[in-house]
Amino acid sequence: MSVNIDLFIRKLCARSHLSREEENALRGMRWGLRRFERHQVMVRPGQELTESMLLTAGFALRCKFTPEGTRQITEINIPGDFIDLHGFILKRLDHEITAASRCEIATVPHSELMRVTEEFTRLNRILWFQTLIDAAIHREWMLVLGKKRSRSRVAQLFCEMQARMAIIGLPSKEGYPLPFNQQDLADITGMTPVHLNRCLKELRDADLVTFRNGRVEFLDLNGLSREAQFVPEYLHPGPHEI
Amino acid sequence: MSVNIDLFIRKLCARSHLSREEENALRGMRWGLRRFERHQVMVRPGQELTESMLLTAGFALRCKFTPEGTRQITEINIPGDFIDLHGFILKRLDHEITAASRCEIATVPHSELMRVTEEFTRLNRILWFQTLIDAAIHREWMLVLGKKRSRSRVAQLFCEMQARMAIIGLPSKEGYPLPFNQQDLADITGMTPVHLNRCLKELRDADLVTFRNGRVEFLDLNGLSREAQFVPEYLHPGPHEI
DNA sequence: CGGGGTTTTGACATGGGTCAAGGAACGTGG
DNA sequence: CCACGTTCCTTGACCCATGTCAAAACCCCG
């Protein structure tokens, strides 16, 4: 079975037109295939990187730790995400990347990225753009963590993941898989698992959303979006001149 | 008086060697000069951008707002920062940029950035790297906002700004100017101004640091750094192969 | 000398944390 | 098919960090 970067291409095309040459250049890189089991560490902080990884199936988490060892999840990666594209430039990451479920990965050597971005400078900007969307999501979460109440933070998480699934064309209007436990959700939303559990109960009791067995099911997406005060522009969901 | 991008060049050189041609290419772009008064909005969210701004003197703030209008400051810009370099790629920002003090700005048209990055692809990566440091700072603040106590958040802020001043060679070991009021600091650290005031008092009473009249003065930088659990690696302060 | 924007302080309210116990779900081996 | 351990989820009781509201003090600047 071979490497399949279709979801990634689809994510790029959702924003910018890709010429046939550009698409071929991306597909023509020397991609490799790797698999990780749930909870396996994919990248360690500080580790020197010579290739980057594109998630083709499964979910991954980027985590930072305080010196005492408590964890903050700074990003959730879904299929189609180029999970350590920033490693191409940074060479070492300040955070860890872990498989949240069984993951299938397409790898590409940095030398290949170098070759293609030197030849296709517009592709270079398109890749840069992807890392800037990550940064925009980080900024949004600074707002969420700094200013919103716990219940809204959880609602925001569910809304954001829905929107991101929709961008790559995965079915998500009714619900979607989110293979995390409540400890994980707590480490994303900056609260304790106990309190997260109470927030989930409140959202469930308000007939907005349920989360069970690693699946989100919407009861009232509009209502949830209102609870979160979710404004999806930061995801740059629409087309974009580059 | 002409445009002076020395601090920016110094910031780049702190991380990577710049060849003479690369430095000349940067200096040779069609830079313009602009000034902003304190509290003036420099970039509005959604506004279409055709040039980018490099802060040569003064301080600027990037702010996001909730629908009710409360503000979270997502980034502090100091002299030498290319404050909307990401606008070169994104074209419209999801946040506002405001002058925190009187600011002096060097502007450069996106067409110039395009020309130079197409010719000098390594410069392209160096600029990309700068935006990735921003993202790393965002991630660190997700950790800070999600996991740290209020007093440590304030301590972290003071430590981070010290480290960033040091990178561009501004004197900062004893203290440094930080032209904000307590409301601003509260909007950075995700708390109310009243509580921020109490944190400042605690840090002062613990003989760690004082903040008065827009100036930080250290009494015990090591102690403060311990209080913050400050680990500066996320700033990528050292040299970096690109 | 007056007046805006700040900073400081006090009294009180509350969201979310902490600790602890029990319960459901699930896999494994007997 | 059941017994058991393990992991995760749920709930209760209590507590503390931080928010809220309000008043007073400060302080620069005109």
Coordinates of C-alpha atoms (C1' of nucleotides) in Angstrom, one line a residue:
Chain A
M1 CA 0.0 0.0 0.0
S2 CA 1.4 3.3 -1.0
V3 CA 1.6 6.8 0.3
N4 CA -1.5 8.9 -0.1
I5 CA -1.3 12.6 0.4
D6 CA -4.7 13.4 -1.2
L7 CA -6.2 15.0 2.0
F8 CA -3.2 17.3 2.2
I9 CA -3.6 18.3 -1.4
R10 CA -7.3 18.8 -0.8
K11 CA -6.5 21.1 2.2
L12 CA -4.2 23.2 0.0
C13 CA -6.8 23.4 -2.8
A14 CA -9.4 24.6 -0.4
R15 CA -7.4 27.7 -0.1
S16 CA -5.4 28.2 -3.2
H17 CA -5.4 26.9 -6.7
L18 CA -2.6 24.5 -7.4
S19 CA -1.2 24.2 -10.9
R20 CA -0.7 20.8 -12.3
E21 CA 3.1 21.3 -12.1
E22 CA 2.8 22.3 -8.5
E23 CA 0.7 19.3 -7.6
N24 CA 3.0 17.0 -9.4
A25 CA 6.0 18.5 -7.7
L26 CA 4.4 17.8 -4.3
R27 CA 3.3 14.3 -5.2
G28 CA 6.6 13.6 -6.9
M29 CA 8.7 14.1 -3.7
R30 CA 10.4 11.0 -2.2
W31 CA 7.6 10.2 0.2
G32 CA 8.1 7.4 2.7
L33 CA 5.5 5.5 4.9
R34 CA 5.5 5.1 8.6
R35 CA 3.1 4.0 11.2
F36 CA 2.7 4.8 14.9
E37 CA 0.7 3.2 17.6
R38 CA -1.5 5.1 20.0
H39 CA 0.5 7.0 22.6
Q40 CA 3.8 6.5 20.7
V41 CA 6.0 9.6 20.7
M42 CA 6.6 10.7 17.1
V43 CA 8.9 13.6 17.7
R44 CA 10.8 14.5 20.9
P45 CA 11.5 18.0 21.8
G46 CA 15.0 19.0 20.8
Q47 CA 15.6 16.0 18.6
E48 CA 17.3 16.9 15.3
L49 CA 15.0 16.5 12.3
T50 CA 16.0 15.7 8.8
E51 CA 12.5 14.8 7.5
S52 CA 9.0 16.0 8.0
M53 CA 5.8 14.0 8.6
L54 CA 2.4 14.4 7.0
L55 CA -0.5 12.7 8.8
T56 CA -2.5 10.7 6.3
A57 CA -4.7 8.8 8.8
G58 CA -5.2 9.2 12.6
F59 CA -4.8 12.0 15.1
A60 CA -1.7 13.5 16.7
L61 CA -1.1 15.9 19.5
R62 CA 1.5 18.5 20.0
C63 CA 2.3 18.9 23.7
K64 CA 4.4 21.2 25.9
F65 CA 5.3 20.4 29.5
T66 CA 5.9 22.6 32.5
P67 CA 9.0 21.7 34.5
E68 CA 6.8 19.7 37.0
G69 CA 5.5 17.7 34.1
T70 CA 2.0 19.0 33.7
R71 CA 1.0 19.0 30.0
Q72 CA -0.6 21.5 27.8
I73 CA -1.7 20.4 24.3
T74 CA -1.0 23.2 21.9
E75 CA -2.3 21.6 18.8
I76 CA -4.4 18.8 17.5
N77 CA -3.5 17.3 14.1
I78 CA -6.0 15.7 11.9
P79 CA -5.5 13.7 8.6
G80 CA -4.1 16.0 5.9
D81 CA -2.0 18.0 8.4
F82 CA 1.7 18.4 7.7
I83 CA 2.5 17.9 11.4
D84 CA 6.1 19.0 11.6
L85 CA 6.4 21.1 8.5
H86 CA 7.8 23.8 10.8
G87 CA 10.6 21.3 11.6
F88 CA 11.8 21.9 8.0
I89 CA 12.8 25.4 9.1
L90 CA 13.3 25.1 12.8
K91 CA 15.3 21.8 12.7
R92 CA 14.4 21.1 16.3
L93 CA 11.0 21.5 18.0
D94 CA 10.3 22.9 21.4
H95 CA 7.5 20.5 21.9
E96 CA 6.6 16.8 21.6
I97 CA 4.3 15.2 19.0
T98 CA 2.4 12.1 20.1
A99 CA 0.1 9.7 18.3
A100 CA -3.4 10.1 19.8
S101 CA -4.6 7.1 17.8
R102 CA -2.9 4.7 15.5
C103 CA -1.4 6.9 12.8
E104 CA -0.3 6.6 9.3
I105 CA 2.4 9.0 8.2
A106 CA 3.9 10.1 5.0
T107 CA 7.5 11.2 5.5
V108 CA 9.5 13.5 3.3
P109 CA 13.2 14.4 3.6
H110 CA 14.0 18.0 4.2
S111 CA 16.3 17.9 1.2
E112 CA 13.2 17.1 -1.0
L113 CA 11.3 20.1 0.5
M114 CA 14.4 22.2 -0.1
R115 CA 14.6 21.1 -3.8
V116 CA 10.9 21.7 -4.5
T117 CA 10.6 25.0 -2.7
E118 CA 13.6 26.4 -4.5
E119 CA 12.2 25.4 -7.8
F120 CA 8.6 26.4 -7.1
T121 CA 8.7 29.5 -5.0
R122 CA 5.0 29.8 -4.9
L123 CA 4.8 26.4 -3.3
N124 CA 7.2 27.7 -0.7
R125 CA 4.7 30.4 0.1
I126 CA 1.8 27.9 0.2
L127 CA 3.7 25.8 2.7
W128 CA 4.6 28.9 4.7
F129 CA 0.9 29.8 4.7
Q130 CA 0.0 26.5 6.3
T131 CA 2.4 27.2 9.2
L132 CA 0.8 30.6 9.5
I133 CA -2.6 29.1 9.9
D134 CA -1.2 27.1 12.8
A135 CA 0.0 30.3 14.3
A136 CA -3.5 31.9 13.8
I137 CA -5.0 28.9 15.6
H138 CA -2.5 29.4 18.4
R139 CA -3.5 33.0 18.7
E140 CA -7.2 32.1 18.8
W141 CA -6.4 29.7 21.7
M142 CA -4.6 32.4 23.6
L143 CA -7.8 34.3 23.4
V144 CA -9.8 31.3 24.4
L145 CA -7.6 30.3 27.3
G146 CA -7.1 33.9 28.5
K147 CA -10.7 35.1 28.2
K148 CA -13.3 32.4 27.9
R149 CA -15.1 30.4 30.5
S150 CA -14.5 26.7 30.8
R151 CA -17.8 25.6 29.2
S152 CA -17.1 27.9 26.2
R153 CA -13.6 26.6 25.8
V154 CA -14.9 23.0 25.4
A155 CA -17.6 24.2 23.0
Q156 CA -14.9 26.1 21.0
L157 CA -12.8 22.9 20.7
F158 CA -15.7 20.9 19.3
C159 CA -16.7 23.7 16.9
E160 CA -13.1 24.2 15.7
M161 CA -12.5 20.6 15.0
Q162 CA -15.8 20.4 13.1
A163 CA -14.8 23.3 10.9
R164 CA -11.4 21.8 10.2
M165 CA -12.9 18.5 9.3
A166 CA -15.2 20.2 6.9
I167 CA -12.3 22.0 5.2
I168 CA -10.8 18.7 4.1
G169 CA -14.2 17.3 3.2
L170 CA -14.7 14.8 6.0
P171 CA -18.2 14.3 7.2
S172 CA -18.7 16.2 10.4
K173 CA -22.0 18.1 10.5
E174 CA -23.7 15.4 12.7
G175 CA -20.6 14.4 14.6
Y176 CA -17.1 13.1 14.0
P177 CA -14.4 10.9 15.7
L178 CA -12.1 12.5 18.2
P179 CA -10.1 9.7 19.7
F180 CA -9.2 11.4 23.0
N181 CA -10.0 10.8 26.6
Q182 CA -11.2 13.4 29.0
Q183 CA -7.7 14.0 30.4
D184 CA -6.6 14.9 26.9
L185 CA -9.5 17.4 26.4
A186 CA -8.7 18.9 29.8
D187 CA -5.1 19.4 28.7
I188 CA -6.3 21.1 25.5
T189 CA -8.8 23.4 27.3
G190 CA -6.6 24.3 30.2
M191 CA -8.6 22.7 33.1
T192 CA -8.7 19.7 35.3
P193 CA -10.3 16.4 34.1
V194 CA -12.8 16.7 36.9
H195 CA -14.0 20.1 35.8
L196 CA -13.9 19.1 32.1
N197 CA -16.2 16.2 33.0
R198 CA -18.6 18.7 34.5
C199 CA -18.5 20.9 31.5
L200 CA -19.3 18.0 29.2
K201 CA -22.3 17.2 31.4
E202 CA -23.5 20.8 31.2
L203 CA -23.2 20.8 27.4
R204 CA -25.0 17.5 27.3
D205 CA -27.7 18.6 29.7
A206 CA -28.2 21.8 27.6
D207 CA -28.7 19.5 24.5
L208 CA -25.8 21.0 22.6
V209 CA -23.4 18.1 22.2
T210 CA -22.3 14.8 23.5
F211 CA -18.8 13.3 23.7
R212 CA -18.6 9.5 24.3
N213 CA -16.1 6.8 23.3
G214 CA -13.9 9.2 21.3
R215 CA -16.8 10.6 19.3
V216 CA -18.4 14.0 19.2
E217 CA -22.1 14.1 18.4
F218 CA -23.9 17.4 17.8
L219 CA -27.4 17.9 19.1
D220 CA -27.4 21.6 18.3
L221 CA -24.4 22.9 16.4
N222 CA -25.7 26.5 16.2
G223 CA -26.4 26.5 19.9
L224 CA -22.9 25.1 20.6
S225 CA -21.3 27.7 18.3
R226 CA -23.2 30.4 20.3
E227 CA -22.0 29.0 23.6
A228 CA -18.4 29.1 22.2
Q229 CA -18.8 32.4 20.5
F230 CA -17.2 30.6 17.7
V231 CA -16.0 32.9 14.8
P232 CA -14.2 30.6 12.3
E233 CA -12.4 33.3 10.3
Y234 CA -9.1 32.5 12.1
L235 CA -9.0 29.2 10.3
H236 CA -8.8 31.1 7.0
P237 CA -11.3 28.6 5.6
G238 CA -11.9 30.3 2.3
P239 CA -9.9 30.8 -0.9
H240 CA -6.7 32.8 -0.6
E241 CA -4.5 34.5 -3.2
I242 CA -0.9 33.7 -2.8
Chain B
M1 CA 16.1 61.0 8.7
S2 CA 16.2 57.7 7.0
V3 CA 15.0 54.2 7.6
N4 CA 17.1 52.1 9.9
I5 CA 16.6 48.4 10.0
D6 CA 19.8 47.6 12.0
L7 CA 18.0 46.1 14.9
F8 CA 16.2 43.7 12.6
I9 CA 19.4 42.7 10.9
R10 CA 20.9 42.2 14.3
K11 CA 18.1 39.9 15.3
L12 CA 18.6 37.9 12.2
C13 CA 22.3 37.7 12.7
A14 CA 21.8 36.5 16.3
R15 CA 20.4 33.3 14.8
S16 CA 21.9 32.8 11.3
H17 CA 24.8 34.1 9.4
L18 CA 23.8 36.6 6.7
S19 CA 25.9 36.9 3.6
R20 CA 26.8 40.3 2.4
E21 CA 24.5 39.8 -0.6
E22 CA 21.6 38.8 1.6
E23 CA 22.1 41.7 3.9
N24 CA 22.4 44.1 1.0
A25 CA 19.3 42.6 -0.6
L26 CA 17.3 43.3 2.6
R27 CA 18.7 46.8 3.1
G28 CA 18.2 47.5 -0.6
M29 CA 14.4 47.0 -0.6
R30 CA 12.3 50.1 -1.1
W31 CA 11.7 50.9 2.5
G32 CA 9.4 53.7 3.6
L33 CA 9.1 55.5 6.9
R34 CA 5.9 55.9 9.0
R35 CA 5.1 57.0 12.5
F36 CA 2.3 56.2 14.8
E37 CA 1.2 57.8 18.0
R38 CA 0.4 55.8 21.2
H39 CA -2.9 54.0 20.9
Q40 CA -3.1 54.5 17.2
V41 CA -4.3 51.4 15.3
M42 CA -1.7 50.3 12.8
V43 CA -3.5 47.4 11.2
R44 CA -7.1 46.5 11.4
P45 CA -8.3 42.9 11.3
G46 CA -9.4 42.0 7.8
Q47 CA -7.9 45.0 6.2
E48 CA -6.2 44.1 2.9
L49 CA -2.4 44.5 3.1
T50 CA 0.0 45.4 0.3
E51 CA 3.0 46.2 2.5
S52 CA 4.5 45.0 5.7
M53 CA 5.8 47.0 8.7
L54 CA 9.0 46.6 10.6
L55 CA 9.1 48.3 14.0
T56 CA 12.3 50.3 14.3
A57 CA 11.4 52.2 17.5
G58 CA 8.7 51.8 20.1
F59 CA 6.4 49.0 21.1
A60 CA 3.3 47.5 19.5
L61 CA 0.6 45.1 20.5
R62 CA -1.3 42.5 18.6
C63 CA -4.8 42.1 20.0
K64 CA -7.7 39.8 19.5
F65 CA -11.2 40.5 20.8
T66 CA -14.1 38.4 21.9
P67 CA -17.5 39.3 20.4
E68 CA -18.3 41.2 23.7
G69 CA -15.2 43.3 23.1
T70 CA -12.9 42.0 25.8
R71 CA -9.3 42.0 24.6
Q72 CA -6.5 39.4 24.7
I73 CA -3.0 40.6 23.7
T74 CA -1.4 37.8 21.7
E75 CA 1.9 39.4 21.1
I76 CA 4.2 42.2 22.1
N77 CA 6.4 43.7 19.5
I78 CA 9.7 45.3 20.3
P79 CA 12.1 47.3 18.1
G80 CA 13.5 45.1 15.4
D81 CA 10.3 43.0 15.0
F82 CA 8.8 42.6 11.6
I83 CA 5.3 43.1 13.0
D84 CA 3.2 42.0 10.1
L85 CA 5.6 39.9 8.1
H86 CA 2.9 37.2 8.2
G87 CA 0.7 39.7 6.3
F88 CA 3.0 39.2 3.3
I89 CA 1.6 35.7 3.1
L90 CA -1.8 36.0 4.8
K91 CA -2.8 39.3 3.1
R92 CA -5.4 39.9 5.8
L93 CA -4.8 39.5 9.6
D94 CA -7.3 38.1 12.0
H95 CA -6.1 40.5 14.7
E96 CA -5.4 44.2 15.3
I97 CA -2.0 45.8 15.7
T98 CA -1.9 48.9 17.9
A99 CA 1.0 51.2 18.9
A100 CA 1.7 50.9 22.6
S101 CA 3.9 53.9 22.5
R102 CA 5.0 56.3 19.8
C103 CA 6.3 54.1 17.1
E104 CA 8.6 54.4 14.2
I105 CA 8.0 52.0 11.4
A106 CA 9.9 51.0 8.3
T107 CA 7.5 49.8 5.6
V108 CA 8.2 47.6 2.6
P109 CA 5.8 46.7 -0.2
H110 CA 5.0 43.0 -0.6
S111 CA 6.2 43.2 -4.2
E112 CA 9.6 43.9 -2.8
L113 CA 9.5 41.0 -0.4
M114 CA 8.3 38.9 -3.3
R115 CA 11.2 40.0 -5.5
V116 CA 13.9 39.4 -2.9
T117 CA 12.5 36.1 -1.6
E118 CA 12.3 34.7 -5.2
E119 CA 15.9 35.7 -5.8
F120 CA 17.3 34.7 -2.4
T121 CA 15.5 31.6 -1.4
R122 CA 17.6 31.3 1.8
L123 CA 16.3 34.7 2.9
N124 CA 12.8 33.4 2.3
R125 CA 13.5 30.6 4.8
I126 CA 15.1 33.1 7.2
L127 CA 11.9 35.2 7.1
W128 CA 9.8 32.1 7.5
F129 CA 11.9 31.2 10.5
Q130 CA 11.0 34.5 12.1
T131 CA 7.3 33.8 11.8
L132 CA 7.9 30.4 13.3
I133 CA 9.5 31.9 16.4
D134 CA 6.3 33.9 16.8
A135 CA 4.4 30.7 16.6
A136 CA 6.7 29.1 19.2
I137 CA 6.0 32.1 21.5
H138 CA 2.3 31.6 21.0
R139 CA 2.7 27.9 22.0
E140 CA 4.6 28.8 25.1
W141 CA 1.8 31.2 26.1
M142 CA -0.8 28.6 25.6
L143 CA 1.1 26.6 28.2
V144 CA 1.5 29.7 30.4
L145 CA -2.2 30.6 30.1
G146 CA -3.4 27.1 30.4
K147 CA -1.2 25.8 33.2
K148 CA 0.5 28.5 35.2
R149 CA -0.7 30.5 38.2
S150 CA -1.2 34.2 37.9
R151 CA 1.9 35.3 39.7
S152 CA 4.0 33.0 37.5
R153 CA 2.4 34.3 34.4
V154 CA 3.4 37.9 35.2
A155 CA 6.9 36.7 36.1
Q156 CA 7.1 34.9 32.8
L157 CA 6.2 38.0 30.9
F158 CA 8.9 40.0 32.5
C159 CA 11.5 37.3 31.9
E160 CA 10.5 36.7 28.3
M161 CA 10.8 40.4 27.5
Q162 CA 14.2 40.6 29.1
A163 CA 15.4 37.7 27.0
R164 CA 14.0 39.2 23.8
M165 CA 15.7 42.5 24.6
A166 CA 19.0 40.8 25.2
I167 CA 18.8 39.0 21.8
I168 CA 18.8 42.3 19.9
G169 CA 21.4 43.7 22.3
L170 CA 19.4 46.2 24.2
P171 CA 20.4 46.7 27.9
S172 CA 18.0 44.7 30.0
K173 CA 19.8 42.9 32.8
E174 CA 18.9 45.5 35.4
G175 CA 15.6 46.5 33.9
Y176 CA 14.0 47.8 30.7
P177 CA 11.2 50.1 29.4
L178 CA 7.9 48.4 28.9
P179 CA 5.4 51.2 28.1
F180 CA 2.2 49.5 29.2
N181 CA -0.3 50.1 31.9
Q182 CA -1.7 47.5 34.2
Q183 CA -4.7 46.9 32.1
D184 CA -2.4 46.0 29.2
L185 CA -0.4 43.6 31.4
A186 CA -3.7 42.0 32.5
D187 CA -4.8 41.5 28.9
I188 CA -1.5 39.8 28.2
T189 CA -1.5 37.5 31.2
G190 CA -5.2 36.7 31.0
M191 CA -6.4 38.2 34.3
T192 CA -8.3 41.2 35.6
P193 CA -6.4 44.4 36.2
V194 CA -7.3 44.2 39.9
H195 CA -5.7 40.8 40.3
L196 CA -2.7 41.8 38.2
N197 CA -2.1 44.6 40.6
R198 CA -2.1 42.2 43.4
C199 CA 0.4 40.0 41.6
L200 CA 2.7 42.9 41.0
K201 CA 2.5 43.7 44.7
E202 CA 3.4 40.1 45.6
L203 CA 6.4 40.1 43.3
R204 CA 7.5 43.4 44.7
D205 CA 7.0 42.3 48.3
A206 CA 9.1 39.1 47.4
D207 CA 11.9 41.4 46.2
L208 CA 11.8 40.0 42.8
V209 CA 10.8 42.8 40.4
T210 CA 9.1 46.2 40.3
F211 CA 7.0 47.6 37.6
R212 CA 6.4 51.4 37.7
N213 CA 5.8 54.1 35.1
G214 CA 6.2 51.7 32.2
R215 CA 9.6 50.3 33.4
V216 CA 10.5 46.9 34.7
E217 CA 13.3 46.9 37.3
F218 CA 14.7 43.6 38.5
L219 CA 15.6 43.0 42.1
D220 CA 16.3 39.3 41.6
L221 CA 16.2 38.0 38.1
N222 CA 17.1 34.5 39.1
G223 CA 14.4 34.4 41.7
L224 CA 11.9 35.8 39.2
S225 CA 12.9 33.3 36.6
R226 CA 12.3 30.5 39.2
E227 CA 8.9 31.9 40.1
A228 CA 8.0 31.9 36.4
Q229 CA 9.7 28.5 35.8
F230 CA 11.1 30.3 32.8
V231 CA 12.8 28.1 30.2
P232 CA 13.9 30.4 27.3
E233 CA 14.6 27.7 24.7
Y234 CA 11.3 28.4 23.0
L235 CA 12.7 31.8 21.9
H236 CA 15.4 29.9 19.9
P237 CA 17.9 32.4 21.2
G238 CA 21.0 30.7 19.8
P239 CA 22.5 30.2 16.4
H240 CA 20.5 28.2 13.9
E241 CA 21.4 26.5 10.6
I242 CA 19.0 27.4 7.8
Chain C
dC1 C1' -5.8 73.9 41.2
dG2 C1' -8.6 70.6 38.9
dG3 C1' -9.5 66.5 36.4
dG4 C1' -8.7 62.5 33.7
dG5 C1' -6.6 58.3 33.7
dT6 C1' -4.4 55.3 36.5
dT7 C1' -3.1 52.4 40.7
dT8 C1' -4.3 50.5 45.1
dT9 C1' -7.1 48.5 48.6
dG10 C1' -11.1 46.2 50.8
dA11 C1' -15.1 43.2 51.1
dC12 C1' -17.3 39.8 49.1
dA13 C1' -18.7 36.2 45.3
dT14 C1' -17.8 32.4 42.5
dG15 C1' -15.6 29.4 39.1
dG16 C1' -12.8 26.0 39.0
dG17 C1' -9.4 23.1 41.7
dT18 C1' -8.6 19.3 45.0
dC19 C1' -9.3 15.1 47.2
dA20 C1' -11.7 11.0 47.5
dA21 C1' -14.9 7.4 46.6
dG22 C1' -17.5 4.7 43.7
dG23 C1' -19.1 3.1 39.1
dA24 C1' -18.9 1.8 34.2
dA25 C1' -16.5 -0.2 30.4
dC26 C1' -13.4 -3.3 28.6
dG27 C1' -9.7 -6.8 28.0
dT28 C1' -7.5 -10.9 29.7
dG29 C1' -6.9 -15.3 31.5
dG30 C1' -8.9 -19.1 33.9
Chain D
dC1 C1' -18.8 -17.3 30.7
dC2 C1' -17.2 -15.3 34.8
dA3 C1' -13.6 -13.1 37.9
dC4 C1' -10.5 -9.7 38.0
dG5 C1' -7.6 -5.7 37.0
dT6 C1' -7.1 -1.6 34.7
dT7 C1' -8.4 2.5 32.8
dC8 C1' -11.6 5.9 32.4
dC9 C1' -15.7 8.4 33.9
dT10 C1' -18.8 10.5 37.3
dT11 C1' -20.1 12.6 41.5
dG12 C1' -19.9 14.9 46.1
dA13 C1' -17.8 17.9 49.6
dC14 C1' -14.9 21.3 50.4
dC15 C1' -11.5 25.1 49.5
dC16 C1' -8.9 28.6 47.4
dA17 C1' -7.4 31.5 43.5
dT18 C1' -9.2 34.8 41.0
dG19 C1' -13.1 37.8 39.6
dT20 C1' -16.4 41.6 40.9
dC21 C1' -17.7 45.8 42.6
dA22 C1' -16.7 50.0 44.7
dA23 C1' -14.2 53.6 46.9
dA24 C1' -10.1 56.0 47.8
dA25 C1' -5.5 57.5 46.6
dC26 C1' -2.3 58.9 43.4
dC27 C1' -0.2 61.4 39.7
dC28 C1' 0.8 63.6 35.7
dC29 C1' -0.5 67.6 32.8
dG30 C1' -3.0 71.4 31.4

